[in-house]
Short mmCIF file of C-alpha atoms and ligand atoms in Angstrom, two decimals:
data_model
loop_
_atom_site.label_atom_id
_atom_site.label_comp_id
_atom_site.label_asym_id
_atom_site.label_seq_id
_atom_site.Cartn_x
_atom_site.Cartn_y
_atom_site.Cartn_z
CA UNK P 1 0.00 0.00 0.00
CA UNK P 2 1.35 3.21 -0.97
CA UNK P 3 0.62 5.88 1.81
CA UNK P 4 1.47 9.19 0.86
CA UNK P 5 1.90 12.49 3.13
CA UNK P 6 -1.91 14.19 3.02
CA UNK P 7 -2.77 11.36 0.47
CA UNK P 8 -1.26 13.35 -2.13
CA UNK P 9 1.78 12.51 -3.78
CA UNK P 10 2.37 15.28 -6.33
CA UNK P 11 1.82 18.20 -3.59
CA UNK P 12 4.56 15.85 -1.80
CA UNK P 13 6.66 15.77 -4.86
CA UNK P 14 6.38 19.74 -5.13
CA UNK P 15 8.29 20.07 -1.88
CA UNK P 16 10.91 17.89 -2.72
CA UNK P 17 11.79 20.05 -5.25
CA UNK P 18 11.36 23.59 -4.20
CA UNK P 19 11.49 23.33 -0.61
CA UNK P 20 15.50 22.52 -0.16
CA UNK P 21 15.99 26.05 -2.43
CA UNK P 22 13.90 27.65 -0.27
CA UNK P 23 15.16 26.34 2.81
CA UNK P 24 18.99 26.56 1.96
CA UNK P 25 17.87 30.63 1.37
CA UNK P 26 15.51 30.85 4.56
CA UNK P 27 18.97 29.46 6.32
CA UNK P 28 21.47 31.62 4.56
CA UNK P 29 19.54 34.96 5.22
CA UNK P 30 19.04 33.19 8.90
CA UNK P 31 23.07 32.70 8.46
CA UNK P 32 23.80 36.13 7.54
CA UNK P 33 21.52 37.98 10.16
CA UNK P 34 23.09 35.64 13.15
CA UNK P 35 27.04 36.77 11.67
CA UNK P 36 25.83 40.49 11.55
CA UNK P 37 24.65 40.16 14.98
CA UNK P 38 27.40 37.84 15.99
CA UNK P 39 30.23 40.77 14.81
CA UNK P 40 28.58 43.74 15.66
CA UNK P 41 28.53 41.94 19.48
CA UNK P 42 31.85 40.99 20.23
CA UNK P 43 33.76 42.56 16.90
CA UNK P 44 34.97 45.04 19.59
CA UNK P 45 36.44 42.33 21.88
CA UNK P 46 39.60 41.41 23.18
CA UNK P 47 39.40 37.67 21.67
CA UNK P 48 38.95 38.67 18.37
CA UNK P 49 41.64 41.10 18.04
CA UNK P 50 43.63 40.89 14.34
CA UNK P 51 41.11 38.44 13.73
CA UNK P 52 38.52 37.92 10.66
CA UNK P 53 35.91 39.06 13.01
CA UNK P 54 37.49 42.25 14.10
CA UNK P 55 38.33 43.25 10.28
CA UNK P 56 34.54 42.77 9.82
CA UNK P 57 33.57 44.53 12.48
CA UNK P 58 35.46 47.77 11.17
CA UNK P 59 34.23 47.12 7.88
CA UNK P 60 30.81 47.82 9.15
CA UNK P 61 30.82 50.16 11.36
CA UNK P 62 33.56 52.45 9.70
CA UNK P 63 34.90 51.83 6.25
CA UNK P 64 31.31 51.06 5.06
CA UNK P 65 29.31 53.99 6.59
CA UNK P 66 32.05 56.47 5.63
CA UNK P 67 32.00 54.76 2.24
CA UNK P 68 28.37 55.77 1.39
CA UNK P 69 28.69 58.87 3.19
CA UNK P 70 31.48 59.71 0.91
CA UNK P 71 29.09 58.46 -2.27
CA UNK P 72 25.97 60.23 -1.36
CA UNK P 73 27.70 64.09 -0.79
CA UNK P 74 29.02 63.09 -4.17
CA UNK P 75 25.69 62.72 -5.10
CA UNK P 76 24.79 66.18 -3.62
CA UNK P 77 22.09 64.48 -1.21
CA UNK P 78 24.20 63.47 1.65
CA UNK P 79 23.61 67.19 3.43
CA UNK P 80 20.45 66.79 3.96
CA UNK P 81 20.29 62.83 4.52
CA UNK P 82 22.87 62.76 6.98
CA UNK P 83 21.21 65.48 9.06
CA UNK P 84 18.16 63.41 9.16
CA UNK P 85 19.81 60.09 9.75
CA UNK P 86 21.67 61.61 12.75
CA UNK P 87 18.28 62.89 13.91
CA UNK P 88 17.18 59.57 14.05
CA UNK P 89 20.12 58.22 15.17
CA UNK P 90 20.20 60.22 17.75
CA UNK P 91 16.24 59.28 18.83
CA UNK P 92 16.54 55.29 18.94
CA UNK P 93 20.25 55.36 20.56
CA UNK P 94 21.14 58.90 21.77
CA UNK P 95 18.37 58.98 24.62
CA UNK P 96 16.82 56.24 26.50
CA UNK P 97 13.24 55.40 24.20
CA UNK P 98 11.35 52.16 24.87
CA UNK P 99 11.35 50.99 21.34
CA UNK P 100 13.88 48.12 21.32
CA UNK P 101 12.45 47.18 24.41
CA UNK P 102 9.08 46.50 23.06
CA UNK P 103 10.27 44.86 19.73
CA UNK P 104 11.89 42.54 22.11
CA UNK P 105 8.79 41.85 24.29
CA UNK P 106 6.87 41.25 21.34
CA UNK P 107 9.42 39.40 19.55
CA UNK P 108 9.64 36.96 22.58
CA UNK P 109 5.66 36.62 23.27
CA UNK P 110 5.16 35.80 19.47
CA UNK P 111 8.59 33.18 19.94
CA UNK P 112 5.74 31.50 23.53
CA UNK P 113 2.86 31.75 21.49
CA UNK P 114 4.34 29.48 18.15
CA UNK P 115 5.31 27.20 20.74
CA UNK P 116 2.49 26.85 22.45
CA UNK P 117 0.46 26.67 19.86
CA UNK P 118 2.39 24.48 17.43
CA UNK P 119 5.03 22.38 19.29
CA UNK P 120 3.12 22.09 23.33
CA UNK P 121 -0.22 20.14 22.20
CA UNK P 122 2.36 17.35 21.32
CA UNK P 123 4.25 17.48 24.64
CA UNK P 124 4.39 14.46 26.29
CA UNK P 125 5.30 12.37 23.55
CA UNK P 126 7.74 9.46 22.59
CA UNK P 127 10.42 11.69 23.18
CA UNK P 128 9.75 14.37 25.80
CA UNK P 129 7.71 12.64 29.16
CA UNK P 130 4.94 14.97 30.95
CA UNK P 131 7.37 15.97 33.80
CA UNK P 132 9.67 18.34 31.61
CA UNK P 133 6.22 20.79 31.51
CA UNK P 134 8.20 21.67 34.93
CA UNK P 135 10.95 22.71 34.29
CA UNK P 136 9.75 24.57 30.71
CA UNK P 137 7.67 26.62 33.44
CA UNK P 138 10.32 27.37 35.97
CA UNK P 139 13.22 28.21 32.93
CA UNK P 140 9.81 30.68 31.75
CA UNK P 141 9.05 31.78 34.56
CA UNK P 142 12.75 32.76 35.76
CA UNK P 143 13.76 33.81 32.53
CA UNK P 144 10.83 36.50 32.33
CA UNK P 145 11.15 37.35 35.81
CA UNK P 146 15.08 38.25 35.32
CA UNK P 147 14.41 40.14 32.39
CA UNK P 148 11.98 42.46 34.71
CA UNK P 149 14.44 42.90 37.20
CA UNK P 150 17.32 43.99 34.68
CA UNK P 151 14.89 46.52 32.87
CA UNK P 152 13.52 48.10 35.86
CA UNK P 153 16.28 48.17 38.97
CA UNK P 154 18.73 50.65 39.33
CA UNK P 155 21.97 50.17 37.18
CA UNK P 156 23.73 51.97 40.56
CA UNK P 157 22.81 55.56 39.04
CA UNK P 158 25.24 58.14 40.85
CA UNK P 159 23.77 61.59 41.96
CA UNK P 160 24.92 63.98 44.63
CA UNK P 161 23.06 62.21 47.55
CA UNK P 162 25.59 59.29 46.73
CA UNK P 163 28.47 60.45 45.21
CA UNK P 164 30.39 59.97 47.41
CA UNK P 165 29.47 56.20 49.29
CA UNK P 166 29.67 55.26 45.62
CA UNK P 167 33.39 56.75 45.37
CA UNK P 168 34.24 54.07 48.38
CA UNK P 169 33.19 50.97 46.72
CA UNK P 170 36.85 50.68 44.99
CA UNK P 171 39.94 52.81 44.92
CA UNK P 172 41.14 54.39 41.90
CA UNK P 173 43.89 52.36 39.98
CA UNK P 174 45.55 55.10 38.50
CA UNK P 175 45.60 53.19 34.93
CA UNK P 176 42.35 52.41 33.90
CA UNK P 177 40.45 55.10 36.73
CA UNK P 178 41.86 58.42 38.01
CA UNK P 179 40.07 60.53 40.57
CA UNK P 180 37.95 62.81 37.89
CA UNK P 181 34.96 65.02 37.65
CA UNK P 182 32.20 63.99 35.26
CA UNK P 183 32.19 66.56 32.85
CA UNK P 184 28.32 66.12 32.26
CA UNK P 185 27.39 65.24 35.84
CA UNK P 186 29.26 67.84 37.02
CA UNK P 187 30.40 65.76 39.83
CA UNK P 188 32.76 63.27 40.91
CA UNK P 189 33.63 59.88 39.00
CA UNK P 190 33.51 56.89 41.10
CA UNK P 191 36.37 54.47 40.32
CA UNK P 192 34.66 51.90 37.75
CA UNK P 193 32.09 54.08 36.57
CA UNK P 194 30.89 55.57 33.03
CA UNK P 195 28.58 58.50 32.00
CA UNK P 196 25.87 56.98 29.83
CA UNK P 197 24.76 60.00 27.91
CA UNK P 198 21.26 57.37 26.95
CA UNK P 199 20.37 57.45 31.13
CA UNK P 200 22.09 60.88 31.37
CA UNK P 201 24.23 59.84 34.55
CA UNK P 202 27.08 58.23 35.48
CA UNK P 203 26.62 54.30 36.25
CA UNK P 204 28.39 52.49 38.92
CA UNK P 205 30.58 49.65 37.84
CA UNK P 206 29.10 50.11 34.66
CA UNK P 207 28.98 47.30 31.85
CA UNK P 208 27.36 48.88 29.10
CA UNK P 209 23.71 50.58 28.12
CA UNK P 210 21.19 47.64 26.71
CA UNK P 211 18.69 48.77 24.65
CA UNK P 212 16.96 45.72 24.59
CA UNK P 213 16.32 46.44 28.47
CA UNK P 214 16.31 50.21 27.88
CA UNK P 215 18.36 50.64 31.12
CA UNK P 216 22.17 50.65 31.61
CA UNK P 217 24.12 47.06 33.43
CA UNK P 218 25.73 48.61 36.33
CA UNK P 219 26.98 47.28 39.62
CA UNK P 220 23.43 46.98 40.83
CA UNK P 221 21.54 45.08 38.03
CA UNK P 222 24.75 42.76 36.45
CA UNK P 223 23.40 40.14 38.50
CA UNK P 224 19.66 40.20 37.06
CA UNK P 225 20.96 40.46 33.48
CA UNK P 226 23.78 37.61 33.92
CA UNK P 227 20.40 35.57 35.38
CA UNK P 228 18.37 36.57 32.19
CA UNK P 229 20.91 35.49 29.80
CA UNK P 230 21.36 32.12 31.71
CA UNK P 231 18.46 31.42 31.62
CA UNK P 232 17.84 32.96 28.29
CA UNK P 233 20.50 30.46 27.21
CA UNK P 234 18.23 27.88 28.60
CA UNK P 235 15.09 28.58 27.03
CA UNK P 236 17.03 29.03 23.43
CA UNK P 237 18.64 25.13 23.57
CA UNK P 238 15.86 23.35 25.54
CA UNK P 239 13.39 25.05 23.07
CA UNK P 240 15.45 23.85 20.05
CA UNK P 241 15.44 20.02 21.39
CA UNK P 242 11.89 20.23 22.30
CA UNK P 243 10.76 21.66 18.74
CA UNK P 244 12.94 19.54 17.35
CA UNK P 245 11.18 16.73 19.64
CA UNK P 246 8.10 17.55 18.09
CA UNK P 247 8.75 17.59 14.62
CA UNK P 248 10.37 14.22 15.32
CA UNK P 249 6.98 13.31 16.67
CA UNK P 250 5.46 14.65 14.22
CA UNK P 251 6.61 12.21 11.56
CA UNK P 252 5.33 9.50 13.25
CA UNK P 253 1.89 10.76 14.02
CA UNK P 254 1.22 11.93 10.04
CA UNK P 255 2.53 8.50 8.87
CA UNK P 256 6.00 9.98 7.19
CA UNK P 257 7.96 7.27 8.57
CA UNK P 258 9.03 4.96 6.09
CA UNK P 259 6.52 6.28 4.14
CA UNK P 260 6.48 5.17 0.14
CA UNK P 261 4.98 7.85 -2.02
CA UNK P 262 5.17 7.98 -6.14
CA UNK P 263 7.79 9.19 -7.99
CA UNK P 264 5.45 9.96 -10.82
CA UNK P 265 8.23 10.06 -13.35
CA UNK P 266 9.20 6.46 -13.04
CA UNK P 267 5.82 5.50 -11.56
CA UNK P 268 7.37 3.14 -8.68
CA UNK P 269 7.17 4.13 -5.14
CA UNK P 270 10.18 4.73 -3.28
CA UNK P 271 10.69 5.80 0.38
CA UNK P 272 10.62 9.01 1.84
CA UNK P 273 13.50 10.04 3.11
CA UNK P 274 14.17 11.54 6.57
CA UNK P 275 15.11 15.03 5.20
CA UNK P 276 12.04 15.39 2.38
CA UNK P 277 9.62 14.25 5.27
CA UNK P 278 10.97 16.80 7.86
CA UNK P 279 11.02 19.55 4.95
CA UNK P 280 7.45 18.10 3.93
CA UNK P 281 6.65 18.73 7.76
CA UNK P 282 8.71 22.23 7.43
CA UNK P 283 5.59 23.47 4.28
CA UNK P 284 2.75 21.72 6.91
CA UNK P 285 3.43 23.84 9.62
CA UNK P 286 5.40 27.05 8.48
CA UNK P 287 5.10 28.78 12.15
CA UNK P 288 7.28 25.57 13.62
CA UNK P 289 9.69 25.55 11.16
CA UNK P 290 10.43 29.22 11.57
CA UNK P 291 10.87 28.66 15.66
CA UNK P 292 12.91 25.72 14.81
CA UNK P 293 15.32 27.78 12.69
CA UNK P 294 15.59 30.79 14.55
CA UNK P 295 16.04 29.20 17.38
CA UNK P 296 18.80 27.14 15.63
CA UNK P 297 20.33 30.45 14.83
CA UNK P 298 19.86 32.52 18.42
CA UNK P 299 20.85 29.55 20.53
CA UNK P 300 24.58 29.45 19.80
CA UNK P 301 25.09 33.59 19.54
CA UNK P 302 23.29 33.64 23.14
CA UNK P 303 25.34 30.82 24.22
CA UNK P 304 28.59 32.72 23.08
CA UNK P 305 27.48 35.56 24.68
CA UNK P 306 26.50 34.45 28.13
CA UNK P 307 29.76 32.56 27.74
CA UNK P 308 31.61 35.71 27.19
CA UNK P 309 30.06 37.25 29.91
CA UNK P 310 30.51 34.73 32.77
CA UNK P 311 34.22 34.98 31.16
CA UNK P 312 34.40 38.32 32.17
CA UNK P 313 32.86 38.18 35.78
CA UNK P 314 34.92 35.71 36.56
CA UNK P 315 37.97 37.69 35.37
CA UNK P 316 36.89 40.67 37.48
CA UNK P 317 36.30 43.20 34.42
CA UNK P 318 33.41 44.61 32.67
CA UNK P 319 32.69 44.99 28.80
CA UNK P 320 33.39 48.73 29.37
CA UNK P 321 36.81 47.46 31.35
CA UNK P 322 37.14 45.34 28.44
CA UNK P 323 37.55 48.16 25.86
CA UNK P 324 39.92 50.03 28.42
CA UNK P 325 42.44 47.37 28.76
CA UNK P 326 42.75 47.18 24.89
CA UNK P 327 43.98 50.44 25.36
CA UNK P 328 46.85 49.51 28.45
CA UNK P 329 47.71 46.42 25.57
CA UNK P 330 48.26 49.39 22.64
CA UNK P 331 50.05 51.79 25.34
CA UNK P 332 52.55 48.79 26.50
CA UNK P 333 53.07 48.17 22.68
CA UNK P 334 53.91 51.69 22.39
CA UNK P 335 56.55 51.63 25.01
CA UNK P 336 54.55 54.26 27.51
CA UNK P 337 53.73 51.74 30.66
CA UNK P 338 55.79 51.41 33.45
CA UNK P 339 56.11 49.69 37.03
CA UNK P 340 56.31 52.46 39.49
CA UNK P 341 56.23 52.77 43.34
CA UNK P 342 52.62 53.81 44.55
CA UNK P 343 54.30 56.80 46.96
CA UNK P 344 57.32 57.85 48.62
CA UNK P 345 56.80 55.67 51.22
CA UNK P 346 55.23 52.54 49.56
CA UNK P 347 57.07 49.95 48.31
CA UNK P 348 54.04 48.75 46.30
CA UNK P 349 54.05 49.16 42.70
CA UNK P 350 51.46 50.24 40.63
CA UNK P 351 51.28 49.93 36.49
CA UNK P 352 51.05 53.95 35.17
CA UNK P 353 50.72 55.67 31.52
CA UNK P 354 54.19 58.05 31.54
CA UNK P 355 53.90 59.86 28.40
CA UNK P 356 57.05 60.14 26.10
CA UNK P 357 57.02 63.71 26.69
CA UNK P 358 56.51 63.30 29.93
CA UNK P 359 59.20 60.77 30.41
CA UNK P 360 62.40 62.76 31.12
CA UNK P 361 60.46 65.47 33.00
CA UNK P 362 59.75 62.71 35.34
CA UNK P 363 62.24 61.79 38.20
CA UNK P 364 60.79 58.74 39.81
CA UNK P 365 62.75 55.18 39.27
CA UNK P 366 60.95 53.24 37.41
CA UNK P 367 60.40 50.15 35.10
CA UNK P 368 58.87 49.47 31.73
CA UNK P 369 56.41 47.02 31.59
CA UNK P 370 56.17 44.69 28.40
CA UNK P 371 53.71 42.48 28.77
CA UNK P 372 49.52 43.12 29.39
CA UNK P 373 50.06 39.82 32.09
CA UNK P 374 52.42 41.95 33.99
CA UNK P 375 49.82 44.48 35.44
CA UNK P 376 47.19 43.28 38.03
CA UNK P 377 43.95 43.86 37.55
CA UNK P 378 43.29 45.39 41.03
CA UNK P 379 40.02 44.94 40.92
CA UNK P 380 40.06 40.87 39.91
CA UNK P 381 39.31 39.46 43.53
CA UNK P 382 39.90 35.51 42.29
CA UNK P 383 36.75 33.72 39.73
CA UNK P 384 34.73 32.82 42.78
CA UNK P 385 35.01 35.95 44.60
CA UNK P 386 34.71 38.20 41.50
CA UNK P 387 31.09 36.05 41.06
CA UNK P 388 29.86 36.79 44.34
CA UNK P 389 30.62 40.20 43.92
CA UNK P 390 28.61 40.67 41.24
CA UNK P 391 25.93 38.08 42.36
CA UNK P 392 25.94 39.96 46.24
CA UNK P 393 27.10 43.67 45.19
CA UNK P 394 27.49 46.37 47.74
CA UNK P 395 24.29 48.36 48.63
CA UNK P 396 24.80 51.17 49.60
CA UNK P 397 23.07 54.57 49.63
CA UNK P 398 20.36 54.56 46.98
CA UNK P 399 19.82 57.72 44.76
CA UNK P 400 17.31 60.34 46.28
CA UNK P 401 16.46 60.39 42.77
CA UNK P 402 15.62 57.20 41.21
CA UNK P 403 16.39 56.21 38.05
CA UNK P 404 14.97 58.72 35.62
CA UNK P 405 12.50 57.18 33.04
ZN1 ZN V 1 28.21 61.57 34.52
ZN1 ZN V 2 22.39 53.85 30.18
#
């Protein structure tokens, strides 16, 4: 007996032959969104330095724009574009706006409600038992509950009522952090921190502004947006193997398995294969297919970036720190970095930027460093302790003035 997917062998045969072109392009744009993403994230990073994915990232966010900047004043429109591109610019990332925000609420409820409407009403089945609906909740439940925290606690916003509790939390190391005004604030700079010109204030222990959260990663909030991206993590790869489950399932419950349809050329039936009866399944239920590839795609770029940042937790920077230090590796390269004692009366040394200029002006002994591994990190407590740091930060005085929307 010949059974055939829907009874219908030539609308079968019609996916066989389309479907893998349309597929292979579905998963190329897929490809080429998740590397755009992928560079654009951690092009700027450490790891990738004089690699592929640096030389990318400048491509994109220099040569290219400056490129068709160049093009369109040639053109005699750039004037008047530019101005309004920077306007806009200016509105989605210049100032905090809610936008991104939303797009990524909405993104993520329409991600729940595929699932739950294409993959859960065939959860339990031969390959996923009844008892993983608990843990989908919890991961949900956590997940979404992290992602509240992270948008609305305070990053560890510094005002005047603060300033200066917040300057205790860790002493200046004279490379990376000198004892400063904020130019904008108008007040001072606690070691560690950064003026977000989005929030309008300066951040303590600041990691960078999100705009998916709409709300800057600061000492106060690193802990509820390392728990969303855990989790995060979580929901991406358990999602994948339970929509993968499904379509598994799925084969068996429409009868694709081993299934002989016509090949109307020759007019004998042959068997469908595992690939023409998943992209068979793939046409049946569109929706699935695009969870089941996007998450295929997001999985492994939020994986590499909650790996990244656990890596630097543990190593007692953050991704602003991050960007800094690439700075101490160019300044050793350029001979300007040297080993010299902390005062007159310590016999600590401490890593400091001497100018060339400065150099023979300056009368204290000292000793050129040559190597990035041969200045501490003062603030890197040890993995564990650096965790709990972040996990269990310091609360001090909160601001009189809570974080302005
Ligand atoms: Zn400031
Ligand atoms: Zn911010």
């Amino acid at each position: 007996m010949l059974i055939a997917p829907e009874s219908n062998p030539t609308k079968a045969l019609t996916y066989f032959l389309l479907w893998p072109f349309s597929v292979f392009w579905a998963l190329a744009a897929l490809g080429v969104f998740g590397a755009w993403v992928f560079v654009l994230v951690l092009g700027p990073n450490r790891m990738f330095r004089d690699t592929v994915v640096e030389r990318a990232y400048v491509a994109l966010t220099e040569t290219l724009p400056c490129y068709l900047e160049r093009s369109l004043r040639r053109c005699g429109i750039g004037e008047a574009l530019a101005g309004r591109a920077e306007r806009v610019w200016g509105a989605l990332f210049g100032r905090r706006n809610p936008l991104f925000q939303i797009t990524a609420v909405v993104l993520y409820w329409a991600g729940l409600a595929a699932f739950f409407t294409q993959a859960a009403p065939f959860i339990p089945n031969r390959y996923v038992s009844a008892w993983q609906w608990l843990p989908i909740c919890a991961t949900l439940v956590a997940n979404i509950s992290f992602y509240t925290a992270a948008c609305v606690s305070d990053p560890g916003v510094v005002d005047a009522t603060n300033v200066e509790a917040a300057c205790r939390v860790f002493d200046y190391d004279r490379l990376l952090f000198f004892d400063s005004q904020c130019r904008t604030c108008l007040q001072r700079k606690p070691a560690r921190s950064k003026h977000c010109s989005a929030c309008q204030c300066c951040v303590q222990m600041a990691d960078h502004h999100c705009i998916w959260l709409n709300n800057c990663v600061g000492l106060r909030n690193t802990r509820w947006f390392l728990g969303f991206l855990a989790t995060f993590c979580v929901v991406c790869f358990y999602g994948l193997y339970l929509t993968g489950a499904v379509i598994l399932e799925l084969r068996h419950v429409r009868g694709l398995v081993d299934a002989p349809v016509i090949w109307d050329e020759m007019g004998e039936p042959i068997v469908l294969s595992f690939k023409s009866s998943v992209l068979y399944l793939f046409d049946d239920r569109p929706l699935l297919a695009v969870l089941f590839v996007l998450l295929l795609v997001l999985a492994p770029a939020i994986g590499i970036f909650t790996a990244y940042q656990l890596r630097i937790t543990m190593l007692g920077y953050t991704s602003n720190e991050e960007s800094k230090w690439l700075n101490v590796a160019d300044a050793i390269a350029d001979g300007v970095v040297f080993a010299v004692r902390e005062s007159d009366h310590s016999t600590r040394e401490i890593a400091q930027v001497i100018e060339k200029e400065d150099q023979p002006a300056d009368p204290r002994p000292r000793r050129q460093i040559t190597h990035l591994r041969d200045v501490q990190n003062m603030y890197n407590r040890g993995p564990w302790d650096n965790f709990k740091f972040v996990l269990f930060p310091p609360l001090g005085p909160v601001p009189r003035k809570p974080h302005a929307a």
